[in-house]
mmCIF file of the C-alpha atoms, coordinates in Angstrom:
data_MODEL
# 
_entry.id   MODEL 
# 
loop_
_atom_site.group_PDB 
_atom_site.id 
_atom_site.type_symbol 
_atom_site.label_atom_id 
_atom_site.label_alt_id 
_atom_site.label_comp_id 
_atom_site.label_asym_id 
_atom_site.label_entity_id 
_atom_site.label_seq_id 
_atom_site.pdbx_PDB_ins_code 
_atom_site.Cartn_x 
_atom_site.Cartn_y 
_atom_site.Cartn_z 
_atom_site.occupancy 
_atom_site.B_iso_or_equiv 
_atom_site.pdbx_formal_charge 
_atom_site.auth_seq_id 
_atom_site.auth_comp_id 
_atom_site.auth_asym_id 
_atom_site.auth_atom_id 
_atom_site.pdbx_PDB_model_num 
ATOM 1   C CA . UNK A 1 1   ? 2.123   65.203 196.918 1.00 0.00 ? 1   UNK A CA 1 
ATOM 2   C CA . UNK A 1 2   ? 1.073   61.307 197.990 1.00 0.00 ? 2   UNK A CA 1 
ATOM 3   C CA . UNK A 1 3   ? -0.185  58.674 195.537 1.00 0.00 ? 3   UNK A CA 1 
ATOM 4   C CA . UNK A 1 4   ? -1.562  55.092 196.104 1.00 0.00 ? 4   UNK A CA 1 
ATOM 5   C CA . UNK A 1 5   ? -2.121  52.444 194.008 1.00 0.00 ? 5   UNK A CA 1 
ATOM 6   C CA . UNK A 1 6   ? -4.446  49.717 195.577 1.00 0.00 ? 6   UNK A CA 1 
ATOM 7   C CA . UNK A 1 7   ? -2.929  46.159 195.971 1.00 0.00 ? 7   UNK A CA 1 
ATOM 8   C CA . UNK A 1 8   ? 0.996   47.537 194.871 1.00 0.00 ? 8   UNK A CA 1 
ATOM 9   C CA . UNK A 1 9   ? 3.386   48.552 197.537 1.00 0.00 ? 9   UNK A CA 1 
ATOM 10  C CA . UNK A 1 10  ? 5.876   50.844 196.351 1.00 0.00 ? 10  UNK A CA 1 
ATOM 11  C CA . UNK A 1 11  ? 8.676   48.590 194.872 1.00 0.00 ? 11  UNK A CA 1 
ATOM 12  C CA . UNK A 1 12  ? 7.069   45.410 194.592 1.00 0.00 ? 12  UNK A CA 1 
ATOM 13  C CA . UNK A 1 13  ? 5.548   42.611 192.473 1.00 0.00 ? 13  UNK A CA 1 
ATOM 14  C CA . UNK A 1 14  ? 2.833   43.781 189.961 1.00 0.00 ? 14  UNK A CA 1 
ATOM 15  C CA . UNK A 1 15  ? -0.294  41.576 191.158 1.00 0.00 ? 15  UNK A CA 1 
ATOM 16  C CA . UNK A 1 16  ? -0.948  39.444 187.810 1.00 0.00 ? 16  UNK A CA 1 
ATOM 17  C CA . UNK A 1 17  ? -4.981  41.203 188.211 1.00 0.00 ? 17  UNK A CA 1 
ATOM 18  C CA . UNK A 1 18  ? -3.236  44.599 186.513 1.00 0.00 ? 18  UNK A CA 1 
ATOM 19  C CA . UNK A 1 19  ? -1.196  42.562 183.914 1.00 0.00 ? 19  UNK A CA 1 
ATOM 20  C CA . UNK A 1 20  ? -1.998  42.479 180.501 1.00 0.00 ? 20  UNK A CA 1 
ATOM 21  C CA . UNK A 1 21  ? -0.174  39.127 179.396 1.00 0.00 ? 21  UNK A CA 1 
ATOM 22  C CA . UNK A 1 22  ? 0.531   37.081 182.410 1.00 0.00 ? 22  UNK A CA 1 
ATOM 23  C CA . UNK A 1 23  ? 3.107   33.549 182.409 1.00 0.00 ? 23  UNK A CA 1 
ATOM 24  C CA . UNK A 1 24  ? 1.715   30.489 180.661 1.00 0.00 ? 24  UNK A CA 1 
ATOM 25  C CA . UNK A 1 25  ? 4.222   27.570 180.676 1.00 0.00 ? 25  UNK A CA 1 
ATOM 26  C CA . UNK A 1 26  ? 3.303   25.787 177.787 1.00 0.00 ? 26  UNK A CA 1 
ATOM 27  C CA . UNK A 1 27  ? 2.594   29.264 175.579 1.00 0.00 ? 27  UNK A CA 1 
ATOM 28  C CA . UNK A 1 28  ? 5.281   31.506 177.546 1.00 0.00 ? 28  UNK A CA 1 
ATOM 29  C CA . UNK A 1 29  ? 2.738   34.360 177.910 1.00 0.00 ? 29  UNK A CA 1 
ATOM 30  C CA . UNK A 1 30  ? -1.621  34.455 177.543 1.00 0.00 ? 30  UNK A CA 1 
ATOM 31  C CA . UNK A 1 31  ? -3.796  37.368 178.053 1.00 0.00 ? 31  UNK A CA 1 
ATOM 32  C CA . UNK A 1 32  ? -4.307  38.823 181.902 1.00 0.00 ? 32  UNK A CA 1 
ATOM 33  C CA . UNK A 1 33  ? -7.470  40.452 182.853 1.00 0.00 ? 33  UNK A CA 1 
ATOM 34  C CA . UNK A 1 34  ? -5.689  43.342 182.115 1.00 0.00 ? 34  UNK A CA 1 
ATOM 35  C CA . UNK A 1 35  ? -7.553  45.597 185.001 1.00 0.00 ? 35  UNK A CA 1 
ATOM 36  C CA . UNK A 1 36  ? -6.208  49.306 185.762 1.00 0.00 ? 36  UNK A CA 1 
ATOM 37  C CA . UNK A 1 37  ? -5.575  49.285 189.871 1.00 0.00 ? 37  UNK A CA 1 
ATOM 38  C CA . UNK A 1 38  ? -7.240  52.002 191.815 1.00 0.00 ? 38  UNK A CA 1 
ATOM 39  C CA . UNK A 1 39  ? -5.155  55.415 192.149 1.00 0.00 ? 39  UNK A CA 1 
ATOM 40  C CA . UNK A 1 40  ? -5.739  57.922 194.927 1.00 0.00 ? 40  UNK A CA 1 
ATOM 41  C CA . UNK A 1 41  ? -3.708  60.707 195.396 1.00 0.00 ? 41  UNK A CA 1 
ATOM 42  C CA . UNK A 1 42  ? -3.625  63.422 198.083 1.00 0.00 ? 42  UNK A CA 1 
ATOM 43  C CA . UNK A 1 43  ? -2.311  66.162 199.750 1.00 0.00 ? 43  UNK A CA 1 
ATOM 44  C CA . UNK A 1 44  ? -2.647  68.252 196.441 1.00 0.00 ? 44  UNK A CA 1 
ATOM 45  C CA . UNK A 1 45  ? -1.192  71.710 196.186 1.00 0.00 ? 45  UNK A CA 1 
ATOM 46  C CA . UNK A 1 46  ? -2.706  74.781 195.824 1.00 0.00 ? 46  UNK A CA 1 
ATOM 47  C CA . UNK A 1 47  ? -3.906  76.385 192.363 1.00 0.00 ? 47  UNK A CA 1 
ATOM 48  C CA . UNK A 1 48  ? -3.798  73.121 191.212 1.00 0.00 ? 48  UNK A CA 1 
ATOM 49  C CA . UNK A 1 49  ? -6.432  73.072 187.837 1.00 0.00 ? 49  UNK A CA 1 
ATOM 50  C CA . UNK A 1 50  ? -6.232  69.564 186.851 1.00 0.00 ? 50  UNK A CA 1 
ATOM 51  C CA . UNK A 1 51  ? -4.382  66.293 186.899 1.00 0.00 ? 51  UNK A CA 1 
ATOM 52  C CA . UNK A 1 52  ? -2.654  63.789 184.843 1.00 0.00 ? 52  UNK A CA 1 
ATOM 53  C CA . UNK A 1 53  ? -1.938  60.388 185.532 1.00 0.00 ? 53  UNK A CA 1 
ATOM 54  C CA . UNK A 1 54  ? 1.091   58.674 183.238 1.00 0.00 ? 54  UNK A CA 1 
ATOM 55  C CA . UNK A 1 55  ? 2.300   55.233 183.622 1.00 0.00 ? 55  UNK A CA 1 
ATOM 56  C CA . UNK A 1 56  ? 5.621   53.357 181.954 1.00 0.00 ? 56  UNK A CA 1 
ATOM 57  C CA . UNK A 1 57  ? 8.121   50.590 181.513 1.00 0.00 ? 57  UNK A CA 1 
ATOM 58  C CA . UNK A 1 58  ? 10.919  52.114 182.128 1.00 0.00 ? 58  UNK A CA 1 
ATOM 59  C CA . UNK A 1 59  ? 12.566  49.186 180.671 1.00 0.00 ? 59  UNK A CA 1 
ATOM 60  C CA . UNK A 1 60  ? 11.703  47.469 177.267 1.00 0.00 ? 60  UNK A CA 1 
ATOM 61  C CA . UNK A 1 61  ? 14.136  46.900 174.799 1.00 0.00 ? 61  UNK A CA 1 
ATOM 62  C CA . UNK A 1 62  ? 15.657  50.029 171.831 1.00 0.00 ? 62  UNK A CA 1 
ATOM 63  C CA . UNK A 1 63  ? 15.742  46.516 169.751 1.00 0.00 ? 63  UNK A CA 1 
ATOM 64  C CA . UNK A 1 64  ? 12.663  44.513 169.420 1.00 0.00 ? 64  UNK A CA 1 
ATOM 65  C CA . UNK A 1 65  ? 14.339  41.913 166.587 1.00 0.00 ? 65  UNK A CA 1 
ATOM 66  C CA . UNK A 1 66  ? 14.705  39.596 169.617 1.00 0.00 ? 66  UNK A CA 1 
ATOM 67  C CA . UNK A 1 67  ? 11.946  39.588 171.141 1.00 0.00 ? 67  UNK A CA 1 
ATOM 68  C CA . UNK A 1 68  ? 9.045   37.210 171.931 1.00 0.00 ? 68  UNK A CA 1 
ATOM 69  C CA . UNK A 1 69  ? 11.809  34.819 170.018 1.00 0.00 ? 69  UNK A CA 1 
ATOM 70  C CA . UNK A 1 70  ? 12.440  30.745 170.603 1.00 0.00 ? 70  UNK A CA 1 
ATOM 71  C CA . UNK A 1 71  ? 15.908  29.735 171.119 1.00 0.00 ? 71  UNK A CA 1 
ATOM 72  C CA . UNK A 1 72  ? 16.723  33.669 171.967 1.00 0.00 ? 72  UNK A CA 1 
ATOM 73  C CA . UNK A 1 73  ? 17.278  36.067 175.201 1.00 0.00 ? 73  UNK A CA 1 
ATOM 74  C CA . UNK A 1 74  ? 17.522  40.226 175.461 1.00 0.00 ? 74  UNK A CA 1 
ATOM 75  C CA . UNK A 1 75  ? 20.475  41.085 177.000 1.00 0.00 ? 75  UNK A CA 1 
ATOM 76  C CA . UNK A 1 76  ? 19.696  42.634 180.316 1.00 0.00 ? 76  UNK A CA 1 
ATOM 77  C CA . UNK A 1 77  ? 22.643  45.797 179.094 1.00 0.00 ? 77  UNK A CA 1 
ATOM 78  C CA . UNK A 1 78  ? 20.949  45.854 175.886 1.00 0.00 ? 78  UNK A CA 1 
ATOM 79  C CA . UNK A 1 79  ? 19.591  49.940 175.841 1.00 0.00 ? 79  UNK A CA 1 
ATOM 80  C CA . UNK A 1 80  ? 16.027  50.455 176.986 1.00 0.00 ? 80  UNK A CA 1 
ATOM 81  C CA . UNK A 1 81  ? 13.704  52.906 175.914 1.00 0.00 ? 81  UNK A CA 1 
ATOM 82  C CA . UNK A 1 82  ? 10.165  53.379 177.663 1.00 0.00 ? 82  UNK A CA 1 
ATOM 83  C CA . UNK A 1 83  ? 6.777   52.533 176.792 1.00 0.00 ? 83  UNK A CA 1 
ATOM 84  C CA . UNK A 1 84  ? 3.972   54.117 177.998 1.00 0.00 ? 84  UNK A CA 1 
ATOM 85  C CA . UNK A 1 85  ? 1.211   52.056 179.787 1.00 0.00 ? 85  UNK A CA 1 
ATOM 86  C CA . UNK A 1 86  ? -1.664  54.578 180.629 1.00 0.00 ? 86  UNK A CA 1 
ATOM 87  C CA . UNK A 1 87  ? -1.985  58.075 179.478 1.00 0.00 ? 87  UNK A CA 1 
ATOM 88  C CA . UNK A 1 88  ? -4.894  60.652 181.621 1.00 0.00 ? 88  UNK A CA 1 
ATOM 89  C CA . UNK A 1 89  ? -5.032  63.948 181.041 1.00 0.00 ? 89  UNK A CA 1 
ATOM 90  C CA . UNK A 1 90  ? -7.469  66.891 181.990 1.00 0.00 ? 90  UNK A CA 1 
ATOM 91  C CA . UNK A 1 91  ? -9.061  65.325 184.716 1.00 0.00 ? 91  UNK A CA 1 
ATOM 92  C CA . UNK A 1 92  ? -11.261 67.977 186.690 1.00 0.00 ? 92  UNK A CA 1 
ATOM 93  C CA . UNK A 1 93  ? -9.311  69.372 190.021 1.00 0.00 ? 93  UNK A CA 1 
ATOM 94  C CA . UNK A 1 94  ? -12.295 68.114 191.950 1.00 0.00 ? 94  UNK A CA 1 
ATOM 95  C CA . UNK A 1 95  ? -11.400 64.072 191.414 1.00 0.00 ? 95  UNK A CA 1 
ATOM 96  C CA . UNK A 1 96  ? -8.536  62.503 193.695 1.00 0.00 ? 96  UNK A CA 1 
ATOM 97  C CA . UNK A 1 97  ? -9.505  59.263 192.572 1.00 0.00 ? 97  UNK A CA 1 
ATOM 98  C CA . UNK A 1 98  ? -9.761  56.444 189.344 1.00 0.00 ? 98  UNK A CA 1 
ATOM 99  C CA . UNK A 1 99  ? -11.517 53.344 190.135 1.00 0.00 ? 99  UNK A CA 1 
ATOM 100 C CA . UNK A 1 100 ? -10.400 50.322 189.584 1.00 0.00 ? 100 UNK A CA 1 
ATOM 101 C CA . UNK A 1 101 ? -11.343 48.460 186.340 1.00 0.00 ? 101 UNK A CA 1 
ATOM 102 C CA . UNK A 1 102 ? -13.014 51.778 185.047 1.00 0.00 ? 102 UNK A CA 1 
ATOM 103 C CA . UNK A 1 103 ? -10.446 53.122 182.658 1.00 0.00 ? 103 UNK A CA 1 
ATOM 104 C CA . UNK A 1 104 ? -9.853  48.902 181.515 1.00 0.00 ? 104 UNK A CA 1 
ATOM 105 C CA . UNK A 1 105 ? -11.008 45.992 182.477 1.00 0.00 ? 105 UNK A CA 1 
ATOM 106 C CA . UNK A 1 106 ? -9.832  43.043 180.142 1.00 0.00 ? 106 UNK A CA 1 
ATOM 107 C CA . UNK A 1 107 ? -7.784  42.986 176.603 1.00 0.00 ? 107 UNK A CA 1 
ATOM 108 C CA . UNK A 1 108 ? -9.742  44.202 173.896 1.00 0.00 ? 108 UNK A CA 1 
ATOM 109 C CA . UNK A 1 109 ? -8.454  43.172 170.498 1.00 0.00 ? 109 UNK A CA 1 
ATOM 110 C CA . UNK A 1 110 ? -7.596  46.015 167.842 1.00 0.00 ? 110 UNK A CA 1 
ATOM 111 C CA . UNK A 1 111 ? -7.744  48.614 170.987 1.00 0.00 ? 111 UNK A CA 1 
ATOM 112 C CA . UNK A 1 112 ? -10.770 50.187 173.629 1.00 0.00 ? 112 UNK A CA 1 
ATOM 113 C CA . UNK A 1 113 ? -12.277 53.588 171.177 1.00 0.00 ? 113 UNK A CA 1 
ATOM 114 C CA . UNK A 1 114 ? -10.884 56.819 171.806 1.00 0.00 ? 114 UNK A CA 1 
ATOM 115 C CA . UNK A 1 115 ? -14.243 58.156 172.297 1.00 0.00 ? 115 UNK A CA 1 
ATOM 116 C CA . UNK A 1 116 ? -15.575 56.724 175.450 1.00 0.00 ? 116 UNK A CA 1 
ATOM 117 C CA . UNK A 1 117 ? -16.562 57.974 179.231 1.00 0.00 ? 117 UNK A CA 1 
ATOM 118 C CA . UNK A 1 118 ? -14.051 58.505 180.603 1.00 0.00 ? 118 UNK A CA 1 
ATOM 119 C CA . UNK A 1 119 ? -12.720 60.765 184.232 1.00 0.00 ? 119 UNK A CA 1 
ATOM 120 C CA . UNK A 1 120 ? -10.044 62.675 181.911 1.00 0.00 ? 120 UNK A CA 1 
ATOM 121 C CA . UNK A 1 121 ? -8.896  62.848 177.879 1.00 0.00 ? 121 UNK A CA 1 
ATOM 122 C CA . UNK A 1 122 ? -6.953  59.543 177.631 1.00 0.00 ? 122 UNK A CA 1 
ATOM 123 C CA . UNK A 1 123 ? -4.066  58.910 174.799 1.00 0.00 ? 123 UNK A CA 1 
ATOM 124 C CA . UNK A 1 124 ? -2.611  56.091 172.948 1.00 0.00 ? 124 UNK A CA 1 
ATOM 125 C CA . UNK A 1 125 ? -0.585  54.258 174.563 1.00 0.00 ? 125 UNK A CA 1 
ATOM 126 C CA . UNK A 1 126 ? 2.682   52.062 173.447 1.00 0.00 ? 126 UNK A CA 1 
ATOM 127 C CA . UNK A 1 127 ? 1.268   48.539 172.340 1.00 0.00 ? 127 UNK A CA 1 
ATOM 128 C CA . UNK A 1 128 ? -0.257  50.392 169.376 1.00 0.00 ? 128 UNK A CA 1 
ATOM 129 C CA . UNK A 1 129 ? 3.007   50.876 167.586 1.00 0.00 ? 129 UNK A CA 1 
ATOM 130 C CA . UNK A 1 130 ? 4.066   47.011 169.307 1.00 0.00 ? 130 UNK A CA 1 
ATOM 131 C CA . UNK A 1 131 ? 1.021   45.397 168.222 1.00 0.00 ? 131 UNK A CA 1 
ATOM 132 C CA . UNK A 1 132 ? 0.932   47.294 164.535 1.00 0.00 ? 132 UNK A CA 1 
ATOM 133 C CA . UNK A 1 133 ? 2.269   44.326 162.398 1.00 0.00 ? 133 UNK A CA 1 
ATOM 134 C CA . UNK A 1 134 ? 0.591   41.663 164.480 1.00 0.00 ? 134 UNK A CA 1 
ATOM 135 C CA . UNK A 1 135 ? -3.532  41.450 162.248 1.00 0.00 ? 135 UNK A CA 1 
ATOM 136 C CA . UNK A 1 136 ? -5.565  39.928 164.661 1.00 0.00 ? 136 UNK A CA 1 
ATOM 137 C CA . UNK A 1 137 ? -4.410  43.014 167.269 1.00 0.00 ? 137 UNK A CA 1 
ATOM 138 C CA . UNK A 1 138 ? -3.540  45.894 165.442 1.00 0.00 ? 138 UNK A CA 1 
ATOM 139 C CA . UNK A 1 139 ? -5.332  48.870 166.985 1.00 0.00 ? 139 UNK A CA 1 
ATOM 140 C CA . UNK A 1 140 ? -5.179  52.165 168.397 1.00 0.00 ? 140 UNK A CA 1 
ATOM 141 C CA . UNK A 1 141 ? -4.932  51.361 172.135 1.00 0.00 ? 141 UNK A CA 1 
ATOM 142 C CA . UNK A 1 142 ? -6.202  54.169 174.399 1.00 0.00 ? 142 UNK A CA 1 
ATOM 143 C CA . UNK A 1 143 ? -6.332  54.217 178.192 1.00 0.00 ? 143 UNK A CA 1 
ATOM 144 C CA . UNK A 1 144 ? -4.875  51.820 179.899 1.00 0.00 ? 144 UNK A CA 1 
ATOM 145 C CA . UNK A 1 145 ? -2.666  48.655 179.133 1.00 0.00 ? 145 UNK A CA 1 
ATOM 146 C CA . UNK A 1 146 ? -1.435  46.379 181.923 1.00 0.00 ? 146 UNK A CA 1 
ATOM 147 C CA . UNK A 1 147 ? 2.263   45.192 181.837 1.00 0.00 ? 147 UNK A CA 1 
ATOM 148 C CA . UNK A 1 148 ? 3.335   42.866 179.516 1.00 0.00 ? 148 UNK A CA 1 
ATOM 149 C CA . UNK A 1 149 ? 7.305   42.593 179.167 1.00 0.00 ? 149 UNK A CA 1 
ATOM 150 C CA . UNK A 1 150 ? 8.963   40.159 176.715 1.00 0.00 ? 150 UNK A CA 1 
ATOM 151 C CA . UNK A 1 151 ? 8.854   36.457 177.831 1.00 0.00 ? 151 UNK A CA 1 
ATOM 152 C CA . UNK A 1 152 ? 12.330  35.810 176.699 1.00 0.00 ? 152 UNK A CA 1 
ATOM 153 C CA . UNK A 1 153 ? 14.391  39.615 178.340 1.00 0.00 ? 153 UNK A CA 1 
ATOM 154 C CA . UNK A 1 154 ? 17.055  38.863 181.078 1.00 0.00 ? 154 UNK A CA 1 
ATOM 155 C CA . UNK A 1 155 ? 16.048  42.183 182.806 1.00 0.00 ? 155 UNK A CA 1 
ATOM 156 C CA . UNK A 1 156 ? 12.820  42.543 185.060 1.00 0.00 ? 156 UNK A CA 1 
ATOM 157 C CA . UNK A 1 157 ? 10.567  45.404 184.209 1.00 0.00 ? 157 UNK A CA 1 
ATOM 158 C CA . UNK A 1 158 ? 10.237  48.661 186.389 1.00 0.00 ? 158 UNK A CA 1 
ATOM 159 C CA . UNK A 1 159 ? 6.509   50.452 185.319 1.00 0.00 ? 159 UNK A CA 1 
ATOM 160 C CA . UNK A 1 160 ? 5.925   53.062 186.898 1.00 0.00 ? 160 UNK A CA 1 
ATOM 161 C CA . UNK A 1 161 ? 2.153   54.933 187.674 1.00 0.00 ? 161 UNK A CA 1 
ATOM 162 C CA . UNK A 1 162 ? 2.923   58.909 188.090 1.00 0.00 ? 162 UNK A CA 1 
ATOM 163 C CA . UNK A 1 163 ? 0.471   61.258 189.079 1.00 0.00 ? 163 UNK A CA 1 
ATOM 164 C CA . UNK A 1 164 ? 1.100   65.258 188.241 1.00 0.00 ? 164 UNK A CA 1 
ATOM 165 C CA . UNK A 1 165 ? -0.665  68.222 189.821 1.00 0.00 ? 165 UNK A CA 1 
ATOM 166 C CA . UNK A 1 166 ? -1.254  71.358 186.802 1.00 0.00 ? 166 UNK A CA 1 
ATOM 167 C CA . UNK A 1 167 ? -1.770  74.933 187.067 1.00 0.00 ? 167 UNK A CA 1 
ATOM 168 C CA . UNK A 1 168 ? -4.056  74.495 183.891 1.00 0.00 ? 168 UNK A CA 1 
ATOM 169 C CA . UNK A 1 169 ? -7.310  73.286 183.036 1.00 0.00 ? 169 UNK A CA 1 
ATOM 170 C CA . UNK A 1 170 ? -6.212  71.386 179.721 1.00 0.00 ? 170 UNK A CA 1 
ATOM 171 C CA . UNK A 1 171 ? -3.293  70.766 178.382 1.00 0.00 ? 171 UNK A CA 1 
ATOM 172 C CA . UNK A 1 172 ? -4.387  70.997 174.718 1.00 0.00 ? 172 UNK A CA 1 
ATOM 173 C CA . UNK A 1 173 ? -3.787  67.915 173.391 1.00 0.00 ? 173 UNK A CA 1 
ATOM 174 C CA . UNK A 1 174 ? -5.169  66.513 169.735 1.00 0.00 ? 174 UNK A CA 1 
ATOM 175 C CA . UNK A 1 175 ? -6.711  63.171 169.676 1.00 0.00 ? 175 UNK A CA 1 
ATOM 176 C CA . UNK A 1 176 ? -4.480  60.717 169.845 1.00 0.00 ? 176 UNK A CA 1 
ATOM 177 C CA . UNK A 1 177 ? -1.679  61.837 171.857 1.00 0.00 ? 177 UNK A CA 1 
ATOM 178 C CA . UNK A 1 178 ? 1.071   60.125 172.594 1.00 0.00 ? 178 UNK A CA 1 
ATOM 179 C CA . UNK A 1 179 ? 3.250   60.103 175.929 1.00 0.00 ? 179 UNK A CA 1 
ATOM 180 C CA . UNK A 1 180 ? 5.786   62.293 174.920 1.00 0.00 ? 180 UNK A CA 1 
ATOM 181 C CA . UNK A 1 181 ? 3.369   64.955 173.974 1.00 0.00 ? 181 UNK A CA 1 
ATOM 182 C CA . UNK A 1 182 ? 2.661   64.573 177.575 1.00 0.00 ? 182 UNK A CA 1 
ATOM 183 C CA . UNK A 1 183 ? 5.700   65.095 179.099 1.00 0.00 ? 183 UNK A CA 1 
ATOM 184 C CA . UNK A 1 184 ? 6.562   68.246 176.212 1.00 0.00 ? 184 UNK A CA 1 
ATOM 185 C CA . UNK A 1 185 ? 2.697   69.940 177.317 1.00 0.00 ? 185 UNK A CA 1 
ATOM 186 C CA . UNK A 1 186 ? 3.682   69.031 181.298 1.00 0.00 ? 186 UNK A CA 1 
ATOM 187 C CA . UNK A 1 187 ? 6.851   71.614 181.028 1.00 0.00 ? 187 UNK A CA 1 
ATOM 188 C CA . UNK A 1 188 ? 5.916   74.260 183.680 1.00 0.00 ? 188 UNK A CA 1 
ATOM 189 C CA . UNK A 1 189 ? 2.907   73.739 184.763 1.00 0.00 ? 189 UNK A CA 1 
ATOM 190 C CA . UNK A 1 190 ? 3.695   70.672 187.010 1.00 0.00 ? 190 UNK A CA 1 
ATOM 191 C CA . UNK A 1 191 ? 2.954   72.063 190.541 1.00 0.00 ? 191 UNK A CA 1 
ATOM 192 C CA . UNK A 1 192 ? 3.665   68.563 192.160 1.00 0.00 ? 192 UNK A CA 1 
ATOM 193 C CA . UNK A 1 193 ? 3.546   65.689 191.465 1.00 0.00 ? 193 UNK A CA 1 
ATOM 194 C CA . UNK A 1 194 ? 3.443   61.994 192.714 1.00 0.00 ? 194 UNK A CA 1 
ATOM 195 C CA . UNK A 1 195 ? 5.241   58.082 191.505 1.00 0.00 ? 195 UNK A CA 1 
ATOM 196 C CA . UNK A 1 196 ? 4.546   54.629 193.260 1.00 0.00 ? 196 UNK A CA 1 
ATOM 197 C CA . UNK A 1 197 ? 6.346   51.949 191.174 1.00 0.00 ? 197 UNK A CA 1 
ATOM 198 C CA . UNK A 1 198 ? 6.365   48.107 190.787 1.00 0.00 ? 198 UNK A CA 1 
ATOM 199 C CA . UNK A 1 199 ? 7.692   45.584 189.013 1.00 0.00 ? 199 UNK A CA 1 
ATOM 200 C CA . UNK A 1 200 ? 6.802   42.418 186.289 1.00 0.00 ? 200 UNK A CA 1 
ATOM 201 C CA . UNK A 1 201 ? 8.365   39.570 184.393 1.00 0.00 ? 201 UNK A CA 1 
ATOM 202 C CA . UNK A 1 202 ? 6.872   37.072 182.082 1.00 0.00 ? 202 UNK A CA 1 
ATOM 203 C CA . UNK A 1 203 ? 10.799  35.050 182.179 1.00 0.00 ? 203 UNK A CA 1 
ATOM 204 C CA . UNK A 1 204 ? 9.991   31.945 184.162 1.00 0.00 ? 204 UNK A CA 1 
ATOM 205 C CA . UNK A 1 205 ? 13.518  32.319 185.228 1.00 0.00 ? 205 UNK A CA 1 
ATOM 206 C CA . UNK A 1 206 ? 12.807  35.764 186.724 1.00 0.00 ? 206 UNK A CA 1 
ATOM 207 C CA . UNK A 1 207 ? 9.945   34.769 188.606 1.00 0.00 ? 207 UNK A CA 1 
# 
């Protein structure tokens, strides 16, 4: 399979239009336009019955105590975990494109509703957990929400856009599913996949 993320050449910095958070010299970070990029995939294997889209950051600090704290930094060698930014499953086999801005167009405090028109079934992204302690932002975040790495992180974050061709019409996931559930449900059903990766940082010393 082949995947194209319009506006993002593989292994290059992610444009700010696709980011949840953008660099702000006065306050470190402000909300970005948070538009999902356009995805187009091709060379689909025979027998494909549905697609799944997954986007994740592999460089999220495993310990969040020092995240975005003044006069502190997150060391580059700290253990990292995955943070899911976009989960969309049960995409019909006749679809090979997601248009820009159709799954997200702006930051919505407290999250987008789970039940909404979509080409597939959206999952819950990790912002739901990350923002749970913020009374102004806490809620259920579904669909796409873009990069917003800690502004005091010594590591440039790597983001992966993936599309999977599956041999089942549905992964049979319950509402509110998350990234690990998608990975588990896809086991044994992946006919092929493709990935485009990009980088992003809010640390002014790394920009």
